[in-house]
Short mmCIF file of C-alpha atoms and ligand atoms in Angstrom, two decimals:
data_model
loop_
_atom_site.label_atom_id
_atom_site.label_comp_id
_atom_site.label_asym_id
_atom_site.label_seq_id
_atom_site.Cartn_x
_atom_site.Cartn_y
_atom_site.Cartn_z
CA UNK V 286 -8.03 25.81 -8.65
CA UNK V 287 -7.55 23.64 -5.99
CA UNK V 288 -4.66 24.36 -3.85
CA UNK V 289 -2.88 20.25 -4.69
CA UNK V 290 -3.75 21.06 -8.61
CA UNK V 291 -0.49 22.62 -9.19
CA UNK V 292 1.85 20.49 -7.43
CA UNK V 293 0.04 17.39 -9.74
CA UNK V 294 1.62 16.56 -13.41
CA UNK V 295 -1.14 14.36 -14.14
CA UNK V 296 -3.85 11.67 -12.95
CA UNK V 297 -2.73 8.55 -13.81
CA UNK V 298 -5.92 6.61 -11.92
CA UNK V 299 -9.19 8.32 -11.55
CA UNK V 300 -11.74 8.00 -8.58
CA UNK V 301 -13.97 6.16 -11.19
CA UNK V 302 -11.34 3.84 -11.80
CA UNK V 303 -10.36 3.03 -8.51
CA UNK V 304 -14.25 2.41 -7.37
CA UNK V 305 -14.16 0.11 -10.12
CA UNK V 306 -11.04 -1.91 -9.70
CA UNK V 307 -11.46 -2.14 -5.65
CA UNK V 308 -14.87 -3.53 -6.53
CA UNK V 309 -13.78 -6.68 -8.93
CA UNK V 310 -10.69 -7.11 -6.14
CA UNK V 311 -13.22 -7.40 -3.75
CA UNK V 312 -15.46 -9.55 -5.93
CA UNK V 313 -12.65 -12.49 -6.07
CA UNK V 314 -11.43 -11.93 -2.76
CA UNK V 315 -15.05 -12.80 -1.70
CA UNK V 316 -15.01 -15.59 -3.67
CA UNK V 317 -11.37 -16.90 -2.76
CA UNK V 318 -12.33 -16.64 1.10
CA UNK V 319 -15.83 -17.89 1.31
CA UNK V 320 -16.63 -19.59 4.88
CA UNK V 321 -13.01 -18.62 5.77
CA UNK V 322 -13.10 -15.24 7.85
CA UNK V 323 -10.24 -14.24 6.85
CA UNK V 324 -8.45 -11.40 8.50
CA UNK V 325 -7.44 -8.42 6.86
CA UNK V 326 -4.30 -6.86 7.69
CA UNK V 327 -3.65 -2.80 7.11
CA UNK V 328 -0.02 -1.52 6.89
CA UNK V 329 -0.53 1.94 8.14
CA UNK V 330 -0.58 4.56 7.18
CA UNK V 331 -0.55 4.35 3.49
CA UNK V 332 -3.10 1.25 3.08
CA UNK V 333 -5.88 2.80 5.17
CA UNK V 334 -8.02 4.18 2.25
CA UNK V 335 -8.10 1.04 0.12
CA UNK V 336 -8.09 -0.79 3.02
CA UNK V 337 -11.56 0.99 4.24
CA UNK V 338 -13.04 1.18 0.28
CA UNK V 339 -12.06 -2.89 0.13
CA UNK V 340 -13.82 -3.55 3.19
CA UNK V 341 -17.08 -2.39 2.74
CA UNK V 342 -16.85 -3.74 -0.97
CA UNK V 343 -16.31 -7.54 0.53
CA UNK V 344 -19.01 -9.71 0.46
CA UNK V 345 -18.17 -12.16 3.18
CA UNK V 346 -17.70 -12.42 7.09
CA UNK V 347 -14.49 -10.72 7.95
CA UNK V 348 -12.14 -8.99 10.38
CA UNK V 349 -9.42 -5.96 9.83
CA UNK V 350 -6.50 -5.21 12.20
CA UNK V 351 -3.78 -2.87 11.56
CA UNK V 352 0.40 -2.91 11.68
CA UNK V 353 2.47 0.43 11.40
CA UNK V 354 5.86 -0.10 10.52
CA UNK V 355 8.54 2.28 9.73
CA UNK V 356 11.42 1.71 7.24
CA UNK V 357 14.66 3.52 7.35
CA UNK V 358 15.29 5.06 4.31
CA UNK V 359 17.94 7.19 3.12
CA UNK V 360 17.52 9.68 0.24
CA UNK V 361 17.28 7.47 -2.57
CA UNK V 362 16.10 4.16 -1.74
CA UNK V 363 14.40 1.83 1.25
CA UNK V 364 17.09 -0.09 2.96
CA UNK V 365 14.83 -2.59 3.72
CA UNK V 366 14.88 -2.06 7.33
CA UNK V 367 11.74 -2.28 8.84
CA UNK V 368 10.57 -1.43 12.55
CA UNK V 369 7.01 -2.28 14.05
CA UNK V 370 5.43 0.37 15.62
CA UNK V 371 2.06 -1.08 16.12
CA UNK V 372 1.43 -4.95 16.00
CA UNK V 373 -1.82 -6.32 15.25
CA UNK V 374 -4.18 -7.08 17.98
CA UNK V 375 -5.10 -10.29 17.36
CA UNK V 376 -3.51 -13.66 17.08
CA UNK V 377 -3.40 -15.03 13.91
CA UNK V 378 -2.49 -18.79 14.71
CA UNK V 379 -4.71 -20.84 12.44
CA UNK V 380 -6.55 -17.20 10.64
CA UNK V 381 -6.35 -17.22 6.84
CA UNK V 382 -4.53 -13.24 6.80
CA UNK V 383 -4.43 -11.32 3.76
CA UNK V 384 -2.19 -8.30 3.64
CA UNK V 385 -3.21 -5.10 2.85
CA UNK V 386 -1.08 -2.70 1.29
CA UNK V 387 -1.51 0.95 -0.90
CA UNK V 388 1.82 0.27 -3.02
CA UNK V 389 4.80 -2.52 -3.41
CA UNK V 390 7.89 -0.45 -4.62
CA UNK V 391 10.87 -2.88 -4.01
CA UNK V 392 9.77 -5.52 -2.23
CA UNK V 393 11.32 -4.92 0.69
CA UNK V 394 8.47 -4.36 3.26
CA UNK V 395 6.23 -6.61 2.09
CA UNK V 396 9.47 -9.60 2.31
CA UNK V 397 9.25 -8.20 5.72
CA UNK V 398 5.89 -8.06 6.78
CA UNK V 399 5.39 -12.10 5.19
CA UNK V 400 8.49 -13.39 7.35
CA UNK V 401 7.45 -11.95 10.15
CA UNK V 402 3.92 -13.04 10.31
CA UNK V 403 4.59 -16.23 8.38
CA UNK V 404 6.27 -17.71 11.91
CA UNK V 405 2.75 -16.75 13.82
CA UNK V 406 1.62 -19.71 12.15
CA UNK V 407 -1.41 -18.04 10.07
CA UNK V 408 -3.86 -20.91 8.09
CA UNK V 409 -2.68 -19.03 5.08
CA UNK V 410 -0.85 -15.77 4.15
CA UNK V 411 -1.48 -13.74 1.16
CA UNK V 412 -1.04 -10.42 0.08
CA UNK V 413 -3.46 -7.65 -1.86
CA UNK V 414 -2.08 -4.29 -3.14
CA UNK V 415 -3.54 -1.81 -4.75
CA UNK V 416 -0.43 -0.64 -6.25
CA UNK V 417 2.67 -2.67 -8.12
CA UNK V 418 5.59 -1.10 -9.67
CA UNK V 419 7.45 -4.18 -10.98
CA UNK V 420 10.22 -1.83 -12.33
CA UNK V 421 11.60 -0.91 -9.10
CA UNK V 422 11.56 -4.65 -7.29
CA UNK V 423 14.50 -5.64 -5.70
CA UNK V 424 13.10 -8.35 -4.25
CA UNK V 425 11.00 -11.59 -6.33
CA UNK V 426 7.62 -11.42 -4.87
CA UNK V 427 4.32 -13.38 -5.32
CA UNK V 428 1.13 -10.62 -5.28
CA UNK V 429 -2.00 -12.64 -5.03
CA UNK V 430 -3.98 -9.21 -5.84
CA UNK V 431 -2.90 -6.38 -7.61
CA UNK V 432 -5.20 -3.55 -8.42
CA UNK V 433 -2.66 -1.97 -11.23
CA UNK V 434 0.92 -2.11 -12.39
CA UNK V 435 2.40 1.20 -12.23
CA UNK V 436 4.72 2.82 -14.02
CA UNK V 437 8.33 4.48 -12.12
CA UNK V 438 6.64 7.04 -11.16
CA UNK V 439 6.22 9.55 -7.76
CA UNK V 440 2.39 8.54 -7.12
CA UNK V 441 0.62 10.23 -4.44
CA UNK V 442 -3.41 10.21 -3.22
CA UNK V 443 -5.86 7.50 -2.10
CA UNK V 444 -3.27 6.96 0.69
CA UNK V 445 -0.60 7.13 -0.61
CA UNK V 446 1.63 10.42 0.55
CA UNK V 447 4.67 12.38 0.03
CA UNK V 448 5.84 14.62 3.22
CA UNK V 449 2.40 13.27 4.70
CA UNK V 450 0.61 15.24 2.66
CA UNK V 451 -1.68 14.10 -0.39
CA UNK V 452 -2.99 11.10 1.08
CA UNK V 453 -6.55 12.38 1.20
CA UNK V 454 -6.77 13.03 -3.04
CA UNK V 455 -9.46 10.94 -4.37
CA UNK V 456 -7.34 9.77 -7.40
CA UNK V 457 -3.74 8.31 -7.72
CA UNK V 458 -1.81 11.28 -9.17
CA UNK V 459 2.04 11.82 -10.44
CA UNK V 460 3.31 14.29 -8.54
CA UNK V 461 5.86 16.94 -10.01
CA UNK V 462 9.75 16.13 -9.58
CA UNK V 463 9.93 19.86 -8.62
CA UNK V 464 8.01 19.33 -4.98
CA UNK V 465 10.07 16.52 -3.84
CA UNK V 466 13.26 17.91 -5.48
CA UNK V 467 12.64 20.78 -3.72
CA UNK V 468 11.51 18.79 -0.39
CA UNK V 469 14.78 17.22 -0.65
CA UNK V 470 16.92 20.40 -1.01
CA UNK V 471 14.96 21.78 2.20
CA UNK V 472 15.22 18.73 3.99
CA UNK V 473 18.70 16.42 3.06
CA UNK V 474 17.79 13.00 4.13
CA UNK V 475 14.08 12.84 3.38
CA UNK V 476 12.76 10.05 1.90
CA UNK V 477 12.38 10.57 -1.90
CA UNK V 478 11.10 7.04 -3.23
CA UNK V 479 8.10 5.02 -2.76
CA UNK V 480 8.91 2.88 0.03
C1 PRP J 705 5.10 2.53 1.59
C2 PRP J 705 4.03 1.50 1.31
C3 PRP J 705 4.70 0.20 1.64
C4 PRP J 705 6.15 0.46 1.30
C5 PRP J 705 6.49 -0.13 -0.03
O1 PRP J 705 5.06 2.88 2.94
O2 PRP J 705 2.88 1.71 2.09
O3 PRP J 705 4.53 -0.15 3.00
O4 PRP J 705 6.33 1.88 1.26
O5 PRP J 705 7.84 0.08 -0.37
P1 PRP J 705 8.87 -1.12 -0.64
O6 PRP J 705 8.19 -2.12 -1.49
O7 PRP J 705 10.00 -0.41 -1.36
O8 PRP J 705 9.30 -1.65 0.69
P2 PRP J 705 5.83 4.16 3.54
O9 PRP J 705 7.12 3.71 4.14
O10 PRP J 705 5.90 5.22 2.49
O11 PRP J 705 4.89 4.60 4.73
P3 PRP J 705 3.36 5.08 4.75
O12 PRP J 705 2.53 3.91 4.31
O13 PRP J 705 3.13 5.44 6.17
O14 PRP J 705 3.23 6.24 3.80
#
């Protein structure tokens, strides 16, 4: 068995899937930015594995830089309070950027990230996630790409982490209430939601 199985209640997106979803994503995207060279944006850390399967999937002239940010959470939920810990690079004045992100849980980051490099002064601004879970928005959002709607669930894999850990799993899995119940006992204050 391998040594994640038992801390997994189920896959809820397979590799297969995944290949096959990042694939038509990248099919429009290619299509939507033709002749634009649009830049695509990676919020670290969770984004970097879609982010590198999206990439190599695209079709047409492009360029990827990456943000880090860090929101402070408390136990529960995001607060919405977001710090940048890496910028991007590059200057985006007059660059069509698309946003890259693993998962949009409340909103919150992604309001963020849009305000903040909406006043840069980009050609255009959109955003692509590979995950949506529209039951836990707190904030209305346009998504120009989403790979799936998710249910309230603790997903970890492709990216996507809890503790830091996970985030190399080929699939999208739901990860037992036990191991972050129990990550929360050890550790009061650790971030139990998405986000
Ligand atoms: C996740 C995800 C988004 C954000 C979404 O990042 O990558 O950036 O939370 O949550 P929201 O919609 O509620 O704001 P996280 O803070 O877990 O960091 P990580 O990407 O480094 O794992």
């Amino acid at each position: 068995m391998n040594s994640w199985a038992k801390d997994i209640a189920r896959i809820l997106i397979p590799h297969e899937e995944l290949q096959r979803r990042v694939a038509e994503l990248a099919a429009q995207i290619s299509a939507d930015y033709a002749e634009r060279n649009p830049l695509l944006v990676c919020v670290l850390k969770g984004g970097f594995i879609f982010l590198a399967d999206l990439t190599r999937a695209l079709t047409v002239p492009h360029c990827v830089d990456f943000m880090a940010i860090s929101s402070y959470g408390n136990a529960t939920r995001s607060t919405g309070v977001v710090r940048i810990l890496k910028d991007l690079d590059c200057d985006i004045v007059g660059r069509h950027v698309l946003i890259v992100e693993d998962i949009i849980d409340t909103g919150r980051t992604i309001a963020y990230l849009l305000e903040n490099l909406r006043v840069r002064q980009p050609a255009s601004l959109r955003v692509c996630t590979l995950l949506s879970k529209p039951a836990r928005r707190e904030i209305e959002l346009h998504i120009d790409y989403v790979g799936f709607e998710i249910p309230n669930e603790f997903v970890i894999g492709y990216g996507l982490d809890y503790a830091e850990n996970y985030r190399n799993l080929p699939f999208i899995g739901v990860l037992k209430p036990e191991v972050y119940q129990r990550g929360l006992q050890q550790a009061s204050g650790a971030k139990a939601s998405q986000g």
